[in-house]
CSV table of C-alpha atoms in Angstrom, one decimal:
chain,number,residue,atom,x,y,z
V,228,UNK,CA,154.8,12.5,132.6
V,229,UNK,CA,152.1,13.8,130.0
V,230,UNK,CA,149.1,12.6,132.8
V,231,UNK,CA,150.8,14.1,135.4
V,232,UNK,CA,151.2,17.5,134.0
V,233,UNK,CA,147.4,17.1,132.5
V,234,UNK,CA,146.5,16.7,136.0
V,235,UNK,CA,148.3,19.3,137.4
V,236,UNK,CA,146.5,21.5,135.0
V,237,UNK,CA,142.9,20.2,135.6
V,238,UNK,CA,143.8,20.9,139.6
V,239,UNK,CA,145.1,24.6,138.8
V,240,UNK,CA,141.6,24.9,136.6
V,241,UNK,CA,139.1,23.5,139.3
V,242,UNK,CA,141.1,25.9,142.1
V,243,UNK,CA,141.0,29.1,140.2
V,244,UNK,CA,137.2,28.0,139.6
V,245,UNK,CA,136.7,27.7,142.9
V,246,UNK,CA,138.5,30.5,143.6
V,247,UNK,CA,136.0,32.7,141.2
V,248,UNK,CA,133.3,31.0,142.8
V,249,UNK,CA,133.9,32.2,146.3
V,250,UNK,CA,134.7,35.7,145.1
V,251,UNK,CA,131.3,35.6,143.4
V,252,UNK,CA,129.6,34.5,147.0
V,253,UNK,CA,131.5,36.9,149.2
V,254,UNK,CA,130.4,39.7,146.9
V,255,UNK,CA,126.9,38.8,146.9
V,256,UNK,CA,127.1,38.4,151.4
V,257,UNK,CA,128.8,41.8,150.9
V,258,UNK,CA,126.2,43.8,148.6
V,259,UNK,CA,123.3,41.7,150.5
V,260,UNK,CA,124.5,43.2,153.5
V,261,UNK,CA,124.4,46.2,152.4
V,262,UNK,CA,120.6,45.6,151.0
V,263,UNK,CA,119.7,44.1,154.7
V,264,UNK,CA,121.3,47.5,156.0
V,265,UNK,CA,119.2,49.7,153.7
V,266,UNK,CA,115.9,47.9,154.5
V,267,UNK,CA,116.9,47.9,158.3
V,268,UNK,CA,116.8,51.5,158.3
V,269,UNK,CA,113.2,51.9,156.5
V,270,UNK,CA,111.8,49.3,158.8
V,271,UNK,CA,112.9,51.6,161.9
V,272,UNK,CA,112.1,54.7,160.0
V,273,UNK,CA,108.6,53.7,158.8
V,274,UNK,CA,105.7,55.8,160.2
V,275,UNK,CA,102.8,53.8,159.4
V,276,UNK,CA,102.1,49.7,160.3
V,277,UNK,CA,101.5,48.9,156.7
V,278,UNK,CA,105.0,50.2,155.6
V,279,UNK,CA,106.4,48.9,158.6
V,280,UNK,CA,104.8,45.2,157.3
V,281,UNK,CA,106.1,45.9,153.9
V,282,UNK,CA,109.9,46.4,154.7
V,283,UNK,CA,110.0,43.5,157.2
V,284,UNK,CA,108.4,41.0,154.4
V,285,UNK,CA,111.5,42.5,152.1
V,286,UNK,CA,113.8,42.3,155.0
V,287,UNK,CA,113.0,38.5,156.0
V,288,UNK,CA,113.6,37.8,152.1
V,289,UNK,CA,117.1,39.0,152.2
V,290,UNK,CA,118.4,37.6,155.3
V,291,UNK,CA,117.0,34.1,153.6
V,292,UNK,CA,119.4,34.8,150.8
V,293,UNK,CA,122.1,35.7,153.4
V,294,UNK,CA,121.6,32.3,154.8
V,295,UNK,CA,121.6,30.5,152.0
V,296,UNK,CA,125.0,31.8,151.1
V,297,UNK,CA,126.1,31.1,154.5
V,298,UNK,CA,125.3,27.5,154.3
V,299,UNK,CA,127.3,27.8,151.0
V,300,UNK,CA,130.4,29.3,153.2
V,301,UNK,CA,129.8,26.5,155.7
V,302,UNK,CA,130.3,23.7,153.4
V,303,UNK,CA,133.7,25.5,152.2
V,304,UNK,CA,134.7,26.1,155.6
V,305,UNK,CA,134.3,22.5,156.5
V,306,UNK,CA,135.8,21.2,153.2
V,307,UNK,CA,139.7,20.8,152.7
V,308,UNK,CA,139.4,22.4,149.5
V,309,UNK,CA,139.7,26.2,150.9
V,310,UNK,CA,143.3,27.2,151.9
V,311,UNK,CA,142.2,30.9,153.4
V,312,UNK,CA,139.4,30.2,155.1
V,313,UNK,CA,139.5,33.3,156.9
V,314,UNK,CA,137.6,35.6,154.8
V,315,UNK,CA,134.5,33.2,154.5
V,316,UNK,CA,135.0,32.4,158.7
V,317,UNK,CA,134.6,36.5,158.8
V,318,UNK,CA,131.8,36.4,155.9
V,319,UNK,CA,129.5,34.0,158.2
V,320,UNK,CA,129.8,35.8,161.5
V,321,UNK,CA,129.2,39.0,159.7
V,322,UNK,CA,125.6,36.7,158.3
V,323,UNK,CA,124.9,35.2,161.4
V,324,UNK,CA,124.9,38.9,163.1
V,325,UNK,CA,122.5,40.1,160.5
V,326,UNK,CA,120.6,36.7,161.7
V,327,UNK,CA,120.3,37.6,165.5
V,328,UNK,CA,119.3,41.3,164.6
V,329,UNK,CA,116.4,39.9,162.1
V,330,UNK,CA,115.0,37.8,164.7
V,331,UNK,CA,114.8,40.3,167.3
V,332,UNK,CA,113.0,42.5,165.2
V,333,UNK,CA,110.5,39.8,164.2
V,334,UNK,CA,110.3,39.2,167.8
V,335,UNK,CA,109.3,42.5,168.3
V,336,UNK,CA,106.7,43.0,165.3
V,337,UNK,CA,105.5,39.2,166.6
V,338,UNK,CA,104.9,40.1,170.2
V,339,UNK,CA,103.0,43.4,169.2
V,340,UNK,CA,101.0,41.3,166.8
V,341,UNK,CA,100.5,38.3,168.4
V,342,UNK,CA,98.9,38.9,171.5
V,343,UNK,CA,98.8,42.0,173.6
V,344,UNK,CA,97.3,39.8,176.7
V,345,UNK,CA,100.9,38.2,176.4
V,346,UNK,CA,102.7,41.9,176.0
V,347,UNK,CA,100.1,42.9,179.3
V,348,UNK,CA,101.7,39.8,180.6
V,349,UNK,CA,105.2,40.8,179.9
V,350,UNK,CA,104.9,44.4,181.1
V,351,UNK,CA,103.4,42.6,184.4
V,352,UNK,CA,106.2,40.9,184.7
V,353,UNK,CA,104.7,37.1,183.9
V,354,UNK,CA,107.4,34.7,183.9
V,355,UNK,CA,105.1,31.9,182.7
V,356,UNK,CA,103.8,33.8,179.5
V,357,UNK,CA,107.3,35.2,178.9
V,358,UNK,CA,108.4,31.3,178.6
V,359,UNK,CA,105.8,30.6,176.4
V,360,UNK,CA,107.1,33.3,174.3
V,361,UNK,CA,110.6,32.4,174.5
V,362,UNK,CA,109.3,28.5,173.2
V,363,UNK,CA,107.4,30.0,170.5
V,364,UNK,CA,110.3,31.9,169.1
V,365,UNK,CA,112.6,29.0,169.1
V,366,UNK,CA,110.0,27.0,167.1
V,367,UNK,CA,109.4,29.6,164.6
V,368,UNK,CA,113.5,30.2,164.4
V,369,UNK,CA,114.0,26.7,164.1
V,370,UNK,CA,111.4,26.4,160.8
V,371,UNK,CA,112.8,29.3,159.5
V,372,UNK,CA,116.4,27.4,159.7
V,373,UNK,CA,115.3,24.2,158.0
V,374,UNK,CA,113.3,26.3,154.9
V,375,UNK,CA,116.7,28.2,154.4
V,376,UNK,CA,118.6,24.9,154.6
V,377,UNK,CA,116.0,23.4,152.4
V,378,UNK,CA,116.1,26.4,149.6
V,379,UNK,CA,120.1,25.6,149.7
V,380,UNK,CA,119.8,22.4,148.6
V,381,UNK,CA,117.2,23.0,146.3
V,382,UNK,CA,119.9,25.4,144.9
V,383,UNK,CA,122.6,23.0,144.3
V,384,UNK,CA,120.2,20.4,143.3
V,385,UNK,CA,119.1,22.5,140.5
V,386,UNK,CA,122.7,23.2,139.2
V,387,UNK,CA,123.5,19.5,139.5
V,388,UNK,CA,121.0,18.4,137.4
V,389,UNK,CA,121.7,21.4,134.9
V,390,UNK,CA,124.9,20.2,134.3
V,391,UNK,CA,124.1,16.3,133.9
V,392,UNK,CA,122.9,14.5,130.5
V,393,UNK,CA,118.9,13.7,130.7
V,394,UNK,CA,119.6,10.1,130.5
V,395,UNK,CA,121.8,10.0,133.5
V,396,UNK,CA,120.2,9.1,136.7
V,397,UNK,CA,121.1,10.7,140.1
V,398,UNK,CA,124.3,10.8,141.5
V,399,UNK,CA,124.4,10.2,145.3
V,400,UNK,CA,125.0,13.7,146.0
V,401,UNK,CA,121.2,14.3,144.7
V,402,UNK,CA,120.0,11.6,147.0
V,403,UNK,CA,121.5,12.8,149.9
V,404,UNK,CA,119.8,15.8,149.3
V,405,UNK,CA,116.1,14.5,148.3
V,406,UNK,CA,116.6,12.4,151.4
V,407,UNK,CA,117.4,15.7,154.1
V,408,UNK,CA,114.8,17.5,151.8
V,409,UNK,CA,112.3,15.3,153.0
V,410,UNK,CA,113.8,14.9,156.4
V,411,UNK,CA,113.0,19.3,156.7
V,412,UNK,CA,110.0,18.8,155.2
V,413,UNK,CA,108.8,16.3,158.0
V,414,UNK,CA,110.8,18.3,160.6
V,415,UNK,CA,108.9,21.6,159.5
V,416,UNK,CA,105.9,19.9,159.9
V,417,UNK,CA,106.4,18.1,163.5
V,418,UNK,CA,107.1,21.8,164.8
V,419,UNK,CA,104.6,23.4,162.8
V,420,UNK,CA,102.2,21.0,164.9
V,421,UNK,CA,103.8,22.0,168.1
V,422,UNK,CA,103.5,25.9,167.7
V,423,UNK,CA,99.4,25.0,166.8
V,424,UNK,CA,99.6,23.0,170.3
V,425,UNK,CA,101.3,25.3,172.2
V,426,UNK,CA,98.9,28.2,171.0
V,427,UNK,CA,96.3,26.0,172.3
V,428,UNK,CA,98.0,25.2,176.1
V,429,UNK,CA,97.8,21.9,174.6
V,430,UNK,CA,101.7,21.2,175.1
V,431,UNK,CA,103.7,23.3,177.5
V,432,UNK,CA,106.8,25.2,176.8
V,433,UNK,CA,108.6,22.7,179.2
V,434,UNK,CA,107.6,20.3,176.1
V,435,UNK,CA,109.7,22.6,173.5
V,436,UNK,CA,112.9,23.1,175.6
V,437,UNK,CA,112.6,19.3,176.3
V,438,UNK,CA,113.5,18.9,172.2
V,439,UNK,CA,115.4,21.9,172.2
V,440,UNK,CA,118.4,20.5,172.3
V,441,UNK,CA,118.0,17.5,169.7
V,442,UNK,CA,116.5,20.1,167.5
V,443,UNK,CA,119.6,22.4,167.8
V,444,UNK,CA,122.0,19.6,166.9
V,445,UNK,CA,120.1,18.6,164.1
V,446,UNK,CA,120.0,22.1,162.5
V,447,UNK,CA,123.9,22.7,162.9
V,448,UNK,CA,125.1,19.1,162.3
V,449,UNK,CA,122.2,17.4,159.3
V,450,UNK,CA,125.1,18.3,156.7
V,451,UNK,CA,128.4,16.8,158.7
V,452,UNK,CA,129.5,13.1,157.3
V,453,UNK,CA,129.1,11.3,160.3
V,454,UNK,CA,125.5,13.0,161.2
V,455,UNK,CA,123.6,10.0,162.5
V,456,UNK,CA,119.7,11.6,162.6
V,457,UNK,CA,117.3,10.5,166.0
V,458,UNK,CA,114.2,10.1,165.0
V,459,UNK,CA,112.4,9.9,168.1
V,460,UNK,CA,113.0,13.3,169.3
V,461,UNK,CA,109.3,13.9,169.4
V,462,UNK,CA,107.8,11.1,170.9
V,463,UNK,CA,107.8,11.5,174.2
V,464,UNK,CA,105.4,14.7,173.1
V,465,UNK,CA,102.8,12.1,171.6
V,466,UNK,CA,102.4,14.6,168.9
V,467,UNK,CA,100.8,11.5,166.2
V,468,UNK,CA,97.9,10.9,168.9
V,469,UNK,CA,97.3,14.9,168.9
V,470,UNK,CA,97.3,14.1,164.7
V,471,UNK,CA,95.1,11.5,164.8
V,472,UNK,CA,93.0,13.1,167.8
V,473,UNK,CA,92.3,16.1,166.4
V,474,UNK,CA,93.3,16.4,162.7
V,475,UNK,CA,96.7,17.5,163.3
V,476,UNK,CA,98.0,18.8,160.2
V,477,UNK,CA,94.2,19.2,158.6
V,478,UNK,CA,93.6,21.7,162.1
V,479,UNK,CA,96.8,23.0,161.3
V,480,UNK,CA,96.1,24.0,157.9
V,481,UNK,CA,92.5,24.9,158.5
V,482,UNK,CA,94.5,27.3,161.1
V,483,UNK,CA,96.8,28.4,158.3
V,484,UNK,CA,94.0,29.0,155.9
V,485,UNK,CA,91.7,30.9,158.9
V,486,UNK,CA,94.9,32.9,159.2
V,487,UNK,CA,95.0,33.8,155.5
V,488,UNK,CA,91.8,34.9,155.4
V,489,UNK,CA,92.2,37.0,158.8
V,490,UNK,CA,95.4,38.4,156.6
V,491,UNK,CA,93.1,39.1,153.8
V,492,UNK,CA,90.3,40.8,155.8
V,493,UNK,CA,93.1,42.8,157.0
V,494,UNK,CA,94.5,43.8,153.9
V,495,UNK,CA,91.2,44.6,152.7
V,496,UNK,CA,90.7,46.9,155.1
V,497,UNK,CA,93.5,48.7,154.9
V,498,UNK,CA,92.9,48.9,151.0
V,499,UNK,CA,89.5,50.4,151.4
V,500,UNK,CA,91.1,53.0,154.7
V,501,UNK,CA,93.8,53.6,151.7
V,502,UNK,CA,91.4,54.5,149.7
V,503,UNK,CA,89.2,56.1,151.7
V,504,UNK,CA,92.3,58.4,153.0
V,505,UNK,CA,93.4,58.9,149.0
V,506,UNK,CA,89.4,59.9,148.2
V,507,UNK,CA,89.5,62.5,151.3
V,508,UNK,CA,92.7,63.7,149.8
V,509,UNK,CA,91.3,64.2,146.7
V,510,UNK,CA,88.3,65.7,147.7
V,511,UNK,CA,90.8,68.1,150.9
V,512,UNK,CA,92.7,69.0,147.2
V,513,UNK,CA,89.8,69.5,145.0
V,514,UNK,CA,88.4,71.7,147.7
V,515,UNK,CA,92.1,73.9,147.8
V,516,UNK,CA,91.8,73.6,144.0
V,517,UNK,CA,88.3,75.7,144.1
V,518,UNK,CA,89.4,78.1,146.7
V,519,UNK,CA,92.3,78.9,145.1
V,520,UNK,CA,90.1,79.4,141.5
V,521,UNK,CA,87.8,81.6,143.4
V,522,UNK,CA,90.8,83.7,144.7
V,523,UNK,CA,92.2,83.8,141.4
V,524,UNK,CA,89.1,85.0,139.8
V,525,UNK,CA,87.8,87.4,142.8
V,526,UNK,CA,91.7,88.7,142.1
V,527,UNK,CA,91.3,89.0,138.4
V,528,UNK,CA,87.7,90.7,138.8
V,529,UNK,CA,89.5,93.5,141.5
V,530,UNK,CA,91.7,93.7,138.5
V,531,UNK,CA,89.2,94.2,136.2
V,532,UNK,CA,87.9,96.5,138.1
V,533,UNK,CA,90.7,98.5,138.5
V,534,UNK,CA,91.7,98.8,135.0
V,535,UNK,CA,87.9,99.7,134.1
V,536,UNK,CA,88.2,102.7,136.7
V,537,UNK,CA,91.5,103.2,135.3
V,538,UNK,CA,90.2,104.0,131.9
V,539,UNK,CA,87.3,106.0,132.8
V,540,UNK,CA,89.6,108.1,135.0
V,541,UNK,CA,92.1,108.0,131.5
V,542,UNK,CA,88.9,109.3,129.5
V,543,UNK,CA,87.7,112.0,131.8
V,544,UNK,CA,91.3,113.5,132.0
V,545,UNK,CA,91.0,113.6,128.0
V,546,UNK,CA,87.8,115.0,128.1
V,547,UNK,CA,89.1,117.9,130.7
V,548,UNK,CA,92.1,117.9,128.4
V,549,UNK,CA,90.4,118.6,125.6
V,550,UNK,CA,88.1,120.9,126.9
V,551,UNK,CA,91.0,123.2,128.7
V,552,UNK,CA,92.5,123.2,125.2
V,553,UNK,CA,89.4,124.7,123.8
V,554,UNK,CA,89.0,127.3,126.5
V,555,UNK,CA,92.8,128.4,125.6
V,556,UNK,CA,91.9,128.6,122.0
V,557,UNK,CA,88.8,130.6,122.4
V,558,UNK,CA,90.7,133.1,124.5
V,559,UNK,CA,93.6,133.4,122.1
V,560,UNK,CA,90.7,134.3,119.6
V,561,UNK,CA,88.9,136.8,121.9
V,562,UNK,CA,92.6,138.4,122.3
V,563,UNK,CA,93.1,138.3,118.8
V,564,UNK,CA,90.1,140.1,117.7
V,565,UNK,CA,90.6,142.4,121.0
V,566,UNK,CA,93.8,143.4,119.7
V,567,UNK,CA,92.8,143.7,116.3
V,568,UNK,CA,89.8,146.3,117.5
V,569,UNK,CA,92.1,147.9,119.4
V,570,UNK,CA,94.6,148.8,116.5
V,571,UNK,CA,91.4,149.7,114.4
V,572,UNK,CA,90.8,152.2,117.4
V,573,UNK,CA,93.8,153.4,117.8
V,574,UNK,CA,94.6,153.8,113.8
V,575,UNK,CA,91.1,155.9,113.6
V,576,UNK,CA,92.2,158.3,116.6
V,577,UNK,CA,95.0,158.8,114.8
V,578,UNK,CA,93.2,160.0,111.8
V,579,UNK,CA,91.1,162.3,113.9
V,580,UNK,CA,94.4,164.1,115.5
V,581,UNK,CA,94.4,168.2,114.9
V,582,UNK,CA,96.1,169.4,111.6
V,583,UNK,CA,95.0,166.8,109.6
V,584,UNK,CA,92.1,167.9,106.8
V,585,UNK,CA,89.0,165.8,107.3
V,586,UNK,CA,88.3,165.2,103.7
V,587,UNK,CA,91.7,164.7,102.4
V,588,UNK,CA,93.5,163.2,105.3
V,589,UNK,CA,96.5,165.3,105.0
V,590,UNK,CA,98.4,167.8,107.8
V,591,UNK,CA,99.5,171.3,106.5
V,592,UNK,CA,96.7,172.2,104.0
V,593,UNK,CA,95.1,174.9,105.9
V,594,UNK,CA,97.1,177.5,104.2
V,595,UNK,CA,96.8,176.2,100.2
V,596,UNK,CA,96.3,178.4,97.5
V,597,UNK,CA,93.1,178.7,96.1
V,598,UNK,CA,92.2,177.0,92.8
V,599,UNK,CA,92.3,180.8,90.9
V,600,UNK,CA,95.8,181.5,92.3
V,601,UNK,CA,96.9,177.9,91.1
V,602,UNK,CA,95.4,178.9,87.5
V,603,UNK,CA,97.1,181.6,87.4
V,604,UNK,CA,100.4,180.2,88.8
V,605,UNK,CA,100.3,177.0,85.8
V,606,UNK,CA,100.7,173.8,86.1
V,607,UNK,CA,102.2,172.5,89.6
V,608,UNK,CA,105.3,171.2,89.5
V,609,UNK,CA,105.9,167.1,90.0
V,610,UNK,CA,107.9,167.2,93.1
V,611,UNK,CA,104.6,168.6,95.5
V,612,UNK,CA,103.0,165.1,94.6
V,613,UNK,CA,106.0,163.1,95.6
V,614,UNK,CA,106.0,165.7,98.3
V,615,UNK,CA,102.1,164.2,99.1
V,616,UNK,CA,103.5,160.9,99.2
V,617,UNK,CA,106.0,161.3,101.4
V,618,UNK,CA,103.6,163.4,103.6
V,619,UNK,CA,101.6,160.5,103.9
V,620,UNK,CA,103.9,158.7,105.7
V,621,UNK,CA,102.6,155.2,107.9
V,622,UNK,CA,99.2,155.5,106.8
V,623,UNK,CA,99.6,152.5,104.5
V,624,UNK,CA,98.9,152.2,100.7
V,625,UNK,CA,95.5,152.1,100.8
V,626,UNK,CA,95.0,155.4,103.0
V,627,UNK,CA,97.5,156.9,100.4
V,628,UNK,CA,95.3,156.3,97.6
V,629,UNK,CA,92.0,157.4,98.8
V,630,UNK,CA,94.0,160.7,99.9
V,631,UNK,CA,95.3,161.3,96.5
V,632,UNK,CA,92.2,160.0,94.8
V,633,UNK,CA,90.4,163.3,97.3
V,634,UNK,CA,92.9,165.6,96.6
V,635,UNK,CA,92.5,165.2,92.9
V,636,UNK,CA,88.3,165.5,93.4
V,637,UNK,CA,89.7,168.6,95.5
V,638,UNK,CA,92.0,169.7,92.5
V,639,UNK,CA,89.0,169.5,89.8
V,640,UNK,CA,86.3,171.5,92.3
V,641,UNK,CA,88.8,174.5,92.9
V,642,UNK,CA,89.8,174.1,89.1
V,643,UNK,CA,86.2,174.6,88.1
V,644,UNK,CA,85.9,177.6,90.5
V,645,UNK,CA,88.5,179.5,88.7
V,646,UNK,CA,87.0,179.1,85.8
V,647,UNK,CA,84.1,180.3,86.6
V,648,UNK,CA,85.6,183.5,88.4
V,649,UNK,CA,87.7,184.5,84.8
V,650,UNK,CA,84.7,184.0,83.7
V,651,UNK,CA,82.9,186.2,85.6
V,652,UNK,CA,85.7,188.6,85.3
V,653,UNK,CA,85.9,188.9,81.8
């Protein structure tokens, strides 16, 4: 009873494992998706070759990883494992629909860069070069298959062997998967040999779609249990006599290599164009830099300018300033001292008027008694000086003392007459 329940529990732990592990795959076909998407639409969108190269290179990369997962999904599928198999049947169409959309546009990018006699061809109308495009394709699709399959198992050989003590030796899952390892490795090869032919007219592309078929059910069926591999698929194509004739693989490679440095020539000249475009942009920028300085400064010297004639302008309206408040000071003078002459003028024709005695100043002394008549009448009374004063009137102090200062000289001439006369008379 104990075992029984221990291995009910072991099966309920490997299922929800499994379980966690195919929510972990169809999240990472679902966010890879989306990735393919996103690089999809910057290939389309690019507007120069060189990005166009760039997202494709990043675009093959993640349909790889799609694959890979969807060879992953296929062994589930296939398995009795999986109850629901739905969601991974819908996971792999979804992957093998980002698969035929890849491959067209690497058909496209392949065609323009392969050979535009072949897209003349094609526009003509050539059914011939049009096949041997159509064979080309499926011998480039087919090695691109068989390194995704191979990078799978490369996968689960890695986590096998992570898992395993160091003394243990391989379990006859890691055979099976050196062995169809190899068996890619030497399939990769065979068609690698064939697309170096068939550049060279050496084999037709009635010689590909001869294989076609073997080659299909290899790729779909090298994982099944009862897979039973042919190994003479290719030899009706002689393909060992082109490999000992003529180097085979070594032409192959020296092909590869020739390409590389075709690749490299390339890429060096787009590195120096780069640079060359970056320098004239530099130099289109520095030029804009200088012509905008020299606006700025031919702008800053008009403002210069300005402000100079601005303060000049400033300075002669002071100077006028200045000088208009001078003239109006000088002509307040000039009528200050007019009016001051005038007042001297007028108070000096006042003093001239008629009635008014030129020595002593005063109106009304025509008729005074003379000094023997005021000896003879006494002393004057006090009130005929105040009457003096008052008779003075607005001429000012200083007019009434020089009168009274006269009369008094007056008094004392007149007073010296009358002496004189009582003394003639006695």
């Amino acid at each position: 009873g104990g075992s029984g329940a221990g291995d009910r529990a072991l099966t309920m732990s490997s299922a929800k494992k499994l379980q966690s592990e195919i929510d972990r795959v169809l999240k990472g076909v679902a966010e890879g998706q989306e990735l393919f998407e996103d690089i999809w639409q910057k290939v389309h969108e690019s507007s120069t070759t060189a990005q166009k190269e760039k997202f494709e290179g990043e675009l093959k990369t993640q349909i790889k990883k799609l694959q890979r997962l969807r060879e992953q999904i296929k062994t589930w599928i296939a398995g009795d494992l999986v109850k629901d198999k739905q969601p991974l049947m819908d996971a792999r169409k979804r992957i093998e629909s980002d698969m035929e959309r890849f491959k067209v546009c690497e058909k496209e990018t392949k065609t323009k860069a392969y050979s535009k006699d072949g897209l003349a061809a094609a526009a003509n109308n050539d059914p011939e070069t049009r096949a041997k495009m159509e064979a080309r394709d499926f011998l480039e699709g087919c090695i691109d298959s068989l390194n995704t399959q191979k990078d799978t198992m490369e996968a689960e050989l890695e986590v096998a062997r992570s898992k395993k003590k160091s003394k243990q030796g391989p379990t006859e899952r890691e055979r099976e998967l050196d062995h169809a390892r190899e068996r890619h490795s030497w399939h990769v090869e065979r068609m690698e040999l064939m697309l170096r032919l068939l550049d060279n007219d050496n084999i037709s592309y009635d010689d590909v779609n001869s294989i076609k078929d073997d080659v299909e059910y290899y790729l779909q069926s090298n994982q099944d249990q009862d897979f039973q591999e042919d190994e003479t698929i290719y030899e009706d194509l002689n393909l060992d006599e082109y490999e000992n004739k003529e180097g085979g693989l070594d032409v192959l490679k020296q092909n590869k290599k020739e390409k590389e440095a075709v690749r490299e020539a390339e890429k060096e000249r787009e590195k120096r164009d780069k640079e060359e475009a970056e320098r004239e942009e530099n130099r289109r920028k520095e030029e804009v830099r200088k012509a905008e300085m020299d606006k700025k400064r031919k702008l800053e010297e008009e403002k210069r300018l300005k402000e100079e004639q601005r303060r000049q302008a400033e300075a002669e309206r002071r100077k006028a300033e200045e000088e208009r408040r001078k003239a109006q000071l000088l002509e307040q003078q000039r009528l200050q001292q007019e009016q001051q002459r005038r007042q001297q003028e007028a108070a000096a024709a006042a003093a001239k008027k008629p009635g008014m005695d030129p020595k002593q100043g005063q109106p009304g002394m025509a008729g005074a008694p003379s000094a023997s008549q005021v000896a003879a009448r006494g002393p004057a009374p006090a009130a005929p000086v105040q009457g003096k004063q008052g008779m003075v009137g607005p001429q000012g102090q200083q007019g009434l003392k020089q009168t009274f200062l006269s009369q008094l000289r007056n008094e004392g001439k007149d007073d010296g007459e009358g002496g004189e006369g009582l003394m003639l008379g006695g």
